[in-house]
PDB file of C-alpha atoms in Angstrom:
ATOM      1  CA  MET A   1      -2.148  32.329  -2.050  1.00 59.00           C
ATOM      2  CA  GLN A   2      -4.776  33.471  -2.671  1.00 61.00           C
ATOM      3  CA  ASN A   3      -3.297  35.833  -4.822  1.00 65.00           C
ATOM      4  CA  ASN A   4      -1.356  33.463  -6.781  1.00 74.00           C
ATOM      5  CA  PRO A   5      -2.902  31.202  -8.749  1.00 74.00           C
ATOM      6  CA  VAL A   6      -1.200  29.085 -10.062  1.00 81.00           C
ATOM      7  CA  LEU A   7       0.406  28.099  -6.452  1.00 88.00           C
ATOM      8  CA  LYS A   8       0.779  24.440  -6.929  1.00 92.00           C
ATOM      9  CA  GLU A   9       1.863  24.284  -3.243  1.00 92.00           C
ATOM     10  CA  PHE A  10       3.199  25.875   0.366  1.00 89.00           C
ATOM     11  CA  ASP A  11       4.730  24.602   3.223  1.00 94.00           C
ATOM     12  CA  LEU A  12       4.027  25.957   6.345  1.00 93.00           C
ATOM     13  CA  ASP A  13       6.458  23.204   8.833  1.00 95.00           C
ATOM     14  CA  HIS A  14       7.307  23.977  11.932  1.00 94.00           C
ATOM     15  CA  ILE A  15       5.448  27.774  11.211  1.00 95.00           C
ATOM     16  CA  SER A  16       2.868  27.752  14.921  1.00 94.00           C
ATOM     17  CA  ILE A  17      -0.995  28.070  14.363  1.00 93.00           C
ATOM     18  CA  ASP A  18      -2.385  28.583  17.626  1.00 89.00           C
ATOM     19  CA  HIS A  19      -6.357  29.813  16.938  1.00 91.00           C
ATOM     20  CA  ASN A  20      -9.352  28.176  15.053  1.00 91.00           C
ATOM     21  CA  ASP A  21     -10.000  30.919  13.080  1.00 93.00           C
ATOM     22  CA  ASP A  22      -6.210  30.689  11.126  1.00 93.00           C
ATOM     23  CA  VAL A  23      -7.682  27.572  10.269  1.00 93.00           C
ATOM     24  CA  SER A  24     -11.596  27.958   9.278  1.00 94.00           C
ATOM     25  CA  GLN A  25      -9.091  30.563   6.940  1.00 93.00           C
ATOM     26  CA  LEU A  26      -6.491  27.836   5.715  1.00 93.00           C
ATOM     27  CA  CYS A  27      -9.561  25.657   5.050  1.00 94.00           C
ATOM     28  CA  ASP A  28     -11.479  27.678   3.245  1.00 93.00           C
ATOM     29  CA  ILE A  29      -8.371  28.962   0.998  1.00 91.00           C
ATOM     30  CA  ILE A  30      -7.389  25.054   0.152  1.00 93.00           C
ATOM     31  CA  LYS A  31     -11.456  24.508  -1.128  1.00 93.00           C
ATOM     32  CA  GLU A  32     -11.276  28.125  -3.231  1.00 92.00           C
ATOM     33  CA  HIS A  33      -7.630  27.839  -4.210  1.00 91.00           C
ATOM     34  CA  PRO A  34      -8.156  26.764  -8.388  1.00 89.00           C
ATOM     35  CA  SER A  35      -3.804  24.552  -8.003  1.00 91.00           C
ATOM     36  CA  ILE A  36      -2.809  23.919  -4.801  1.00 94.00           C
ATOM     37  CA  GLU A  37      -2.016  20.561  -4.646  1.00 96.00           C
ATOM     38  CA  THR A  38       0.540  19.915  -1.819  1.00 97.00           C
ATOM     39  CA  ILE A  39       0.726  21.693   1.944  1.00 96.00           C
ATOM     40  CA  GLY A  40       3.076  20.621   4.766  1.00 97.00           C
ATOM     41  CA  LEU A  41       2.224  21.692   8.482  1.00 97.00           C
ATOM     42  CA  VAL A  42       4.783  19.706  10.350  1.00 97.00           C
ATOM     43  CA  GLY A  43       4.799  20.550  13.373  1.00 96.00           C
ATOM     44  CA  CYS A  44       2.348  23.385  13.397  1.00 96.00           C
ATOM     45  CA  PHE A  45      -0.336  22.532  15.820  1.00 94.00           C
ATOM     46  CA  GLY A  46      -0.187  22.331  19.937  1.00 85.00           C
ATOM     47  CA  ASP A  47      -1.180  19.515  22.120  1.00 82.00           C
ATOM     48  CA  ASP A  48      -4.014  21.763  23.338  1.00 78.00           C
ATOM     49  CA  MET A  49      -5.915  22.126  20.490  1.00 88.00           C
ATOM     50  CA  ALA A  50      -8.520  19.292  18.432  1.00 93.00           C
ATOM     51  CA  VAL A  51      -5.167  18.020  15.762  1.00 95.00           C
ATOM     52  CA  HIS A  52      -7.108  14.977  14.954  1.00 96.00           C
ATOM     53  CA  ASN A  53     -10.636  17.689  13.931  1.00 96.00           C
ATOM     54  CA  ILE A  54      -7.804  19.772  12.078  1.00 96.00           C
ATOM     55  CA  LEU A  55      -6.608  17.026   9.865  1.00 96.00           C
ATOM     56  CA  CYS A  56      -9.919  16.124   9.118  1.00 97.00           C
ATOM     57  CA  SER A  57     -11.352  19.858   8.104  1.00 96.00           C
ATOM     58  CA  ILE A  58      -7.608  19.870   5.744  1.00 96.00           C
ATOM     59  CA  MET A  59      -8.223  17.168   4.261  1.00 96.00           C
ATOM     60  CA  THR A  60     -12.217  17.386   3.627  1.00 96.00           C
ATOM     61  CA  ALA A  61     -11.218  20.623   2.330  1.00 96.00           C
ATOM     62  CA  GLY A  62      -8.337  19.332  -0.146  1.00 95.00           C
ATOM     63  CA  ALA A  63     -10.398  15.215  -1.296  1.00 95.00           C
ATOM     64  CA  SER A  64     -10.701  16.980  -5.052  1.00 95.00           C
ATOM     65  CA  LYS A  65      -7.475  18.394  -5.419  1.00 95.00           C
ATOM     66  CA  LEU A  66      -4.602  17.164  -2.925  1.00 97.00           C
ATOM     67  CA  LYS A  67      -2.024  14.554  -4.141  1.00 97.00           C
ATOM     68  CA  LYS A  68       0.278  15.670  -0.660  1.00 97.00           C
ATOM     69  CA  VAL A  69      -0.232  16.072   3.059  1.00 98.00           C
ATOM     70  CA  GLU A  70       2.397  16.113   4.542  1.00 98.00           C
ATOM     71  CA  PHE A  71       0.678  16.187   8.845  1.00 97.00           C
ATOM     72  CA  GLY A  72       3.710  14.635  11.011  1.00 97.00           C
ATOM     73  CA  SER A  73       4.749  16.281  14.518  1.00 96.00           C
ATOM     74  CA  ASN A  74       1.323  17.351  15.353  1.00 96.00           C
ATOM     75  CA  SER A  75       0.560  14.594  18.288  1.00 94.00           C
ATOM     76  CA  ILE A  76      -2.741  13.728  17.035  1.00 96.00           C
ATOM     77  CA  SER A  77      -4.977  10.596  17.922  1.00 95.00           C
ATOM     78  CA  THR A  78      -7.895   9.802  16.638  1.00 96.00           C
ATOM     79  CA  GLY A  79      -9.785   8.472  19.995  1.00 94.00           C
ATOM     80  CA  GLY A  80     -10.936   5.281  17.596  1.00 94.00           C
ATOM     81  CA  SER A  81     -12.092   7.851  15.059  1.00 97.00           C
ATOM     82  CA  THR A  82     -11.916   6.447  11.087  1.00 97.00           C
ATOM     83  CA  PHE A  83     -11.428   9.251   9.588  1.00 97.00           C
ATOM     84  CA  ILE A  84      -8.531   8.642   7.551  1.00 98.00           C
ATOM     85  CA  SER A  85      -9.606   5.656   6.305  1.00 98.00           C
ATOM     86  CA  ASP A  86     -12.888   6.270   5.861  1.00 98.00           C
ATOM     87  CA  PHE A  87     -11.290   8.936   3.762  1.00 98.00           C
ATOM     88  CA  LEU A  88      -8.574   7.044   2.320  1.00 98.00           C
ATOM     89  CA  VAL A  89     -12.349   4.382   0.981  1.00 97.00           C
ATOM     90  CA  THR A  90     -12.763   6.564  -1.604  1.00 97.00           C
ATOM     91  CA  ASN A  91      -9.645   6.518  -3.894  1.00 97.00           C
ATOM     92  CA  PRO A  92      -9.309  10.760  -3.336  1.00 97.00           C
ATOM     93  CA  PRO A  93      -6.348  11.654  -5.809  1.00 97.00           C
ATOM     94  CA  LEU A  94      -3.936  11.706  -2.338  1.00 98.00           C
ATOM     95  CA  GLU A  95      -0.457  10.668  -3.477  1.00 96.00           C
ATOM     96  CA  TYR A  96       1.746  11.228  -0.632  1.00 97.00           C
ATOM     97  CA  LEU A  97       0.495  11.135   3.347  1.00 98.00           C
ATOM     98  CA  GLU A  98       3.362  11.539   6.308  1.00 98.00           C
ATOM     99  CA  LEU A  99       1.442  11.341   9.109  1.00 98.00           C
ATOM    100  CA  THR A 100       4.921  10.550  11.278  1.00 97.00           C
ATOM    101  CA  LYS A 101       5.642  11.275  15.055  1.00 96.00           C
ATOM    102  CA  ASN A 102       1.628  11.414  16.006  1.00 96.00           C
ATOM    103  CA  ARG A 103      -0.005   9.378  18.316  1.00 96.00           C
ATOM    104  CA  LEU A 104      -1.609   6.672  16.033  1.00 97.00           C
ATOM    105  CA  ASP A 105      -2.027   3.153  17.889  1.00 97.00           C
ATOM    106  CA  ASP A 106      -3.094  -0.437  16.854  1.00 97.00           C
ATOM    107  CA  LYS A 107      -6.223  -0.040  15.633  1.00 97.00           C
ATOM    108  CA  ASP A 108      -5.543   3.220  13.383  1.00 98.00           C
ATOM    109  CA  ALA A 109      -2.908   0.820  11.572  1.00 97.00           C
ATOM    110  CA  ILE A 110      -5.782  -2.166  11.429  1.00 97.00           C
ATOM    111  CA  SER A 111      -8.208   0.523   9.985  1.00 98.00           C
ATOM    112  CA  ILE A 112      -6.017   1.959   7.538  1.00 98.00           C
ATOM    113  CA  ALA A 113      -4.802  -2.029   6.228  1.00 97.00           C
ATOM    114  CA  GLY A 114      -8.836  -2.297   5.444  1.00 97.00           C
ATOM    115  CA  ALA A 115      -8.631   0.721   3.370  1.00 98.00           C
ATOM    116  CA  LEU A 116      -5.796   0.583   1.160  1.00 96.00           C
ATOM    117  CA  LYS A 117      -7.414  -2.674   0.009  1.00 93.00           C
ATOM    118  CA  HIS A 118      -9.648  -0.453  -1.952  1.00 95.00           C
ATOM    119  CA  ASN A 119      -7.278   2.595  -2.369  1.00 96.00           C
ATOM    120  CA  THR A 120      -4.938   3.044  -5.618  1.00 94.00           C
ATOM    121  CA  ASN A 121      -4.319   5.696  -6.006  1.00 96.00           C
ATOM    122  CA  LEU A 122      -2.180   6.786  -2.721  1.00 96.00           C
ATOM    123  CA  HIS A 123       1.656   5.882  -3.755  1.00 93.00           C
ATOM    124  CA  TYR A 124       3.268   6.587  -0.359  1.00 94.00           C
ATOM    125  CA  LEU A 125       1.910   6.061   3.413  1.00 96.00           C
ATOM    126  CA  ASP A 126       4.264   6.855   6.019  1.00 96.00           C
ATOM    127  CA  LEU A 127       3.480   6.073   9.558  1.00 96.00           C
ATOM    128  CA  ASP A 128       6.843   6.046  11.380  1.00 94.00           C
ATOM    129  CA  GLY A 129       7.417   6.936  14.878  1.00 94.00           C
ATOM    130  CA  ASN A 130       3.288   6.199  15.786  1.00 96.00           C
ATOM    131  CA  SER A 131       2.298   4.453  18.587  1.00 95.00           C
ATOM    132  CA  ILE A 132       1.999   1.262  15.697  1.00 96.00           C
ATOM    133  CA  THR A 133       3.659  -1.984  16.573  1.00 95.00           C
ATOM    134  CA  ASP A 134       4.045  -5.213  15.220  1.00 93.00           C
ATOM    135  CA  LEU A 135       0.294  -6.055  15.425  1.00 95.00           C
ATOM    136  CA  GLY A 136      -0.351  -2.990  13.339  1.00 95.00           C
ATOM    137  CA  TRP A 137       1.968  -3.068  11.238  1.00 94.00           C
ATOM    138  CA  LYS A 138       1.220  -6.094  10.277  1.00 92.00           C
ATOM    139  CA  ALA A 139      -1.854  -5.447   9.482  1.00 95.00           C
ATOM    140  CA  LEU A 140      -0.170  -2.882   6.756  1.00 94.00           C
ATOM    141  CA  HIS A 141       2.391  -5.077   5.039  1.00 91.00           C
ATOM    142  CA  LYS A 142      -0.776  -7.848   4.488  1.00 93.00           C
ATOM    143  CA  ALA A 143      -2.851  -5.338   3.056  1.00 94.00           C
ATOM    144  CA  GLU A 144       0.321  -5.043   0.242  1.00 92.00           C
ATOM    145  CA  PHE A 145       0.914  -7.954  -0.024  1.00 92.00           C
ATOM    146  CA  ASP A 146      -1.741 -10.891   1.670  1.00 92.00           C
ATOM    147  CA  GLY A 147      -0.466 -14.487   0.399  1.00 89.00           C
ATOM    148  CA  LYS A 148      -2.590 -16.597   1.301  1.00 89.00           C
ATOM    149  CA  SER A 149      -3.286 -17.668  -1.316  1.00 87.00           C
ATOM    150  CA  LEU A 150      -3.016 -16.416  -4.977  1.00 84.00           C
ATOM    151  CA  THR A 151      -6.835 -14.639  -4.760  1.00 86.00           C
ATOM    152  CA  SER A 152      -5.553 -12.257  -1.509  1.00 90.00           C
ATOM    153  CA  ALA A 153      -1.491 -11.901  -3.450  1.00 89.00           C
ATOM    154  CA  ALA A 154      -3.413 -10.424  -6.438  1.00 87.00           C
ATOM    155  CA  ASP A 155      -6.143  -8.713  -4.834  1.00 90.00           C
ATOM    156  CA  SER A 156      -3.863  -6.851  -2.153  1.00 94.00           C
ATOM    157  CA  ASN A 157      -2.442  -2.976  -2.828  1.00 94.00           C
ATOM    158  CA  HIS A 158       0.193  -3.092  -5.739  1.00 91.00           C
ATOM    159  CA  ALA A 159       0.067   0.723  -5.798  1.00 91.00           C
ATOM    160  CA  CYS A 160       1.529   2.290  -2.170  1.00 93.00           C
ATOM    161  CA  VAL A 161       5.118   1.770  -0.139  1.00 91.00           C
ATOM    162  CA  ILE A 162       4.240   1.677   2.814  1.00 92.00           C
ATOM    163  CA  ILE A 163       7.407   3.458   5.019  1.00 87.00           C
ATOM    164  CA  ASN A 164       8.593   2.125   7.842  1.00 79.00           C
ATOM    165  CA  SER A 165      12.602   1.099   8.849  1.00 61.00           C
ATOM    166  CA  GLU A 166      11.451  -1.775  10.586  1.00 62.00           C
ATOM    167  CA  PHE A 167      10.162  -3.885   7.054  1.00 66.00           C
ATOM    168  CA  VAL A 168      11.171  -3.655   4.061  1.00 65.00           C
ATOM    169  CA  GLU A 169       9.198  -2.185   1.571  1.00 71.00           C
ATOM    170  CA  ILE A 170       7.043  -4.793  -0.485  1.00 76.00           C
ATOM    171  CA  ASN A 171       5.557  -2.254  -3.342  1.00 81.00           C
ATOM    172  CA  ARG A 172       9.367   0.125  -3.360  1.00 76.00           C
ATOM    173  CA  ASP A 173      11.411  -1.175  -6.698  1.00 67.00           C
ATOM    174  CA  LEU A 174      15.213  -1.104  -4.764  1.00 61.00           C
ATOM    175  CA  GLU A 175      17.022  -0.691  -7.707  1.00 60.00           C
ATOM    176  CA  THR A 176      15.212   2.463  -8.332  1.00 61.00           C
ATOM    177  CA  ASP A 177      13.900   3.495  -5.225  1.00 59.00           C
ATOM    178  CA  GLU A 178      10.284   4.126  -6.586  1.00 64.00           C
ATOM    179  CA  PRO A 179       6.858   1.621  -6.505  1.00 64.00           C
ATOM    180  CA  PHE A 180       6.807  -1.329  -9.303  1.00 66.00           C
ATOM    181  CA  ARG A 181       4.696  -1.187 -12.033  1.00 77.00           C
ATOM    182  CA  ARG A 182       1.021  -2.302 -10.728  1.00 81.00           C
ATOM    183  CA  SER A 183       0.126  -5.114 -12.566  1.00 77.00           C
ATOM    184  CA  ALA A 184       4.482  -6.185 -12.387  1.00 77.00           C
ATOM    185  CA  LEU A 185       3.966  -6.449  -8.811  1.00 82.00           C
ATOM    186  CA  ARG A 186       0.575  -8.593  -8.941  1.00 83.00           C
ATOM    187  CA  SER A 187       2.113 -10.769 -10.799  1.00 78.00           C
ATOM    188  CA  LYS A 188       5.226 -10.513  -8.676  1.00 81.00           C
ATOM    189  CA  LYS A 189       3.300 -11.481  -5.760  1.00 85.00           C
ATOM    190  CA  ILE A 190       1.437 -14.682  -7.551  1.00 82.00           C
ATOM    191  CA  TYR A 191       5.087 -15.909  -7.838  1.00 82.00           C
ATOM    192  CA  SER A 192       5.631 -15.404  -4.170  1.00 84.00           C
ATOM    193  CA  VAL A 193       2.567 -17.406  -3.427  1.00 86.00           C
ATOM    194  CA  LEU A 194       3.855 -20.654  -6.213  1.00 84.00           C
ATOM    195  CA  SER A 195       7.046 -20.199  -5.107  1.00 83.00           C
ATOM    196  CA  ALA A 196       6.127 -21.051  -1.786  1.00 85.00           C
ATOM    197  CA  ARG A 197       3.822 -24.003  -1.976  1.00 85.00           C
ATOM    198  CA  ASN A 198       6.361 -25.584  -4.602  1.00 84.00           C
ATOM    199  CA  LYS A 199       8.882 -26.081  -1.776  1.00 84.00           C
ATOM    200  CA  GLU A 200       5.530 -28.159  -0.288  1.00 84.00           C
ATOM    201  CA  GLY A 201       5.396 -29.315  -3.366  1.00 81.00           C
ATOM    202  CA  SER A 202       1.698 -28.365  -2.965  1.00 83.00           C
ATOM    203  CA  ASN A 203       0.904 -26.574  -6.162  1.00 79.00           C
ATOM    204  CA  VAL A 204      -1.797 -28.980  -7.782  1.00 74.00           C
ATOM    205  CA  GLN A 205      -3.208 -29.824  -4.752  1.00 79.00           C
ATOM    206  CA  HIS A 206      -4.220 -25.841  -4.243  1.00 78.00           C
ATOM    207  CA  LEU A 207      -5.732 -26.574  -7.853  1.00 71.00           C
ATOM    208  CA  GLU A 208      -7.724 -29.417  -6.744  1.00 69.00           C
ATOM    209  CA  ASP A 209      -8.906 -28.439  -3.526  1.00 72.00           C
ATOM    210  CA  GLY A 210     -10.313 -25.236  -5.534  1.00 67.00           C
ATOM    211  CA  ASP A 211      -7.915 -22.221  -4.131  1.00 67.00           C
ATOM    212  CA  THR A 212      -6.543 -21.253  -7.838  1.00 68.00           C
ATOM    213  CA  PRO A 213     -10.042 -20.069 -10.269  1.00 66.00           C
ATOM    214  CA  ILE A 214      -9.625 -20.891 -13.805  1.00 62.00           C
ATOM    215  CA  GLU A 215      -8.633 -17.105 -14.915  1.00 67.00           C
ATOM    216  CA  PHE A 216      -5.444 -17.548 -12.883  1.00 70.00           C
ATOM    217  CA  LEU A 217      -3.902 -19.622 -14.892  1.00 69.00           C
ATOM    218  CA  PRO A 218      -2.309 -16.840 -17.215  1.00 72.00           C
ATOM    219  CA  ASP A 219      -1.701 -15.778 -14.629  1.00 72.00           C
ATOM    220  CA  ILE A 220       0.113 -18.264 -13.327  1.00 75.00           C
ATOM    221  CA  LEU A 221       2.084 -19.153 -16.617  1.00 73.00           C
ATOM    222  CA  GLY A 222       2.824 -15.086 -16.735  1.00 72.00           C
ATOM    223  CA  ALA A 223       4.150 -15.582 -13.353  1.00 72.00           C
ATOM    224  CA  ILE A 224       6.658 -18.278 -14.273  1.00 74.00           C
ATOM    225  CA  GLN A 225       7.706 -17.043 -17.283  1.00 69.00           C
ATOM    226  CA  ARG A 226       8.365 -12.979 -16.136  1.00 64.00           C
ATOM    227  CA  TYR A 227       9.200 -13.122 -12.836  1.00 60.00           C
ATOM    228  CA  SER A 228      11.762 -16.530 -12.752  1.00 55.00           C
ATOM    229  CA  GLU A 229      14.163 -14.616 -11.191  1.00 49.00           C
ATOM    230  CA  TYR A 230      12.844 -13.448  -8.278  1.00 48.00           C
ATOM    231  CA  HIS A 231       9.795 -13.720  -5.918  1.00 46.00           C
ATOM    232  CA  ARG A 232       8.658 -11.623  -1.902  1.00 46.00           C
ATOM    233  CA  GLY A 233       8.464 -13.861   0.426  1.00 44.00           C
ATOM    234  CA  ASP A 234       6.723 -13.239   3.956  1.00 43.00           C
ATOM    235  CA  ASN A 235       8.752 -10.791   5.006  1.00 40.00           C
ATOM    236  CA  ALA A 236       9.436  -9.076   1.645  1.00 40.00           C
ATOM    237  CA  PRO A 237      12.809 -10.547   1.272  1.00 37.00           C
ATOM    238  CA  SER A 238      15.660  -8.398  -1.097  1.00 42.00           C
ATOM    239  CA  ARG A 239      16.211  -9.914  -4.567  1.00 41.00           C
ATOM    240  CA  GLU A 240      19.285 -11.469  -3.289  1.00 42.00           C
ATOM    241  CA  ASN A 241      17.326 -13.775  -1.072  1.00 44.00           C
ATOM    242  CA  ASP A 242      18.949 -17.700  -1.351  1.00 42.00           C
ATOM    243  CA  ASP A 243      15.584 -19.001  -0.784  1.00 51.00           C
ATOM    244  CA  ASP A 244      13.882 -18.283  -4.364  1.00 55.00           C
ATOM    245  CA  VAL A 245      12.637 -20.722  -6.271  1.00 67.00           C
ATOM    246  CA  GLY A 246      13.489 -20.920 -10.103  1.00 71.00           C
ATOM    247  CA  ALA A 247      11.085 -20.904 -12.566  1.00 72.00           C
ATOM    248  CA  LEU A 248      12.455 -24.537 -13.876  1.00 72.00           C
ATOM    249  CA  SER A 249      11.560 -25.800  -9.936  1.00 78.00           C
ATOM    250  CA  LEU A 250       7.972 -25.349 -10.733  1.00 77.00           C
ATOM    251  CA  VAL A 251       7.349 -25.652 -14.720  1.00 74.00           C
ATOM    252  CA  PHE A 252       8.785 -29.395 -13.902  1.00 74.00           C
ATOM    253  CA  GLU A 253       6.565 -29.539 -10.473  1.00 76.00           C
ATOM    254  CA  LEU A 254       2.803 -28.021 -12.609  1.00 69.00           C
ATOM    255  CA  MET A 255       4.228 -30.450 -16.200  1.00 68.00           C
ATOM    256  CA  ARG A 256       5.106 -33.671 -13.550  1.00 64.00           C
ATOM    257  CA  ARG A 257       1.066 -33.930 -13.138  1.00 59.00           C
ATOM    258  CA  TRP A 258       0.487 -31.435 -15.669  1.00 55.00           C
ATOM    259  CA  ASP A 259      -2.409 -34.426 -16.090  1.00 56.00           C
ATOM    260  CA  LYS A 260      -4.273 -32.942 -13.038  1.00 55.00           C
ATOM    261  CA  ALA A 261      -3.843 -29.987 -13.199  1.00 55.00           C
ATOM    262  CA  PHE A 262      -5.292 -29.984 -16.311  1.00 56.00           C
ATOM    263  CA  SER A 263      -7.947 -32.077 -15.543  1.00 56.00           C
ATOM    264  CA  VAL A 264      -8.712 -29.153 -11.982  1.00 50.00           C
ATOM    265  CA  PHE A 265      -9.214 -26.156 -14.701  1.00 49.00           C
ATOM    266  CA  SER A 266     -11.368 -27.672 -17.242  1.00 52.00           C
ATOM    267  CA  THR A 267     -13.442 -29.418 -14.576  1.00 51.00           C
ATOM    268  CA  LEU A 268     -13.345 -25.300 -13.799  1.00 44.00           C
ATOM    269  CA  GLY A 269     -14.208 -23.866 -16.605  1.00 43.00           C
ATOM    270  CA  ARG A 270     -17.014 -25.878 -17.661  1.00 42.00           C
TER     271      ARG A 270
END
């Protein structure tokens, strides 16, 4: 590695690293190397090593350059440390983080979920095979899509696909198998909230209650226009979901009480 300045990735998967001196040398190389972006260290460390501290050291050494880190099957247990979430909050250039088959738990998942609200660079996060229950997964998926309000939906994470075999991946386009464009996905989620409220006939009521800021009016109209064929429900349904509400239903609801909706927006805009 040291003799190859153009090297962008290296893979040590399943090669045993048993000594702290080797870890220190690896961190020094990552820190000093001019081009390295990807590291694979799956199954390299045993239970007798402070694996979480090793992960912290490696990610710190490559904080300004690493784009992909694979660190699965290493028995990571954070012991309550929030390093991973603290690292992600800084919005480093990291785009892919694989931590499968470790010992992360619900507290770790909830902490990471909070960090994702502030991270726009991470594209893939794989936490499958950890000790995460529905509680932790729901927190992570709420970070991807919080449908409580139009504001929370718009402020959700639109960049990261959270990989989980038990859930449909909200931010992944099922047709291209790639992340959605962020602006498009933001509108999709807004449409989903409008769609759910339409079933109750409550969109205008939410406007009256002050739930929707005036600046959301263009988003509402744009979402209806651009994403009338598809929305994402509470459990991230596929495009074929029969419960989708069509654009005409939303337009009819708003137009039927448009005088009230318009008066609400006019008041908010003063």
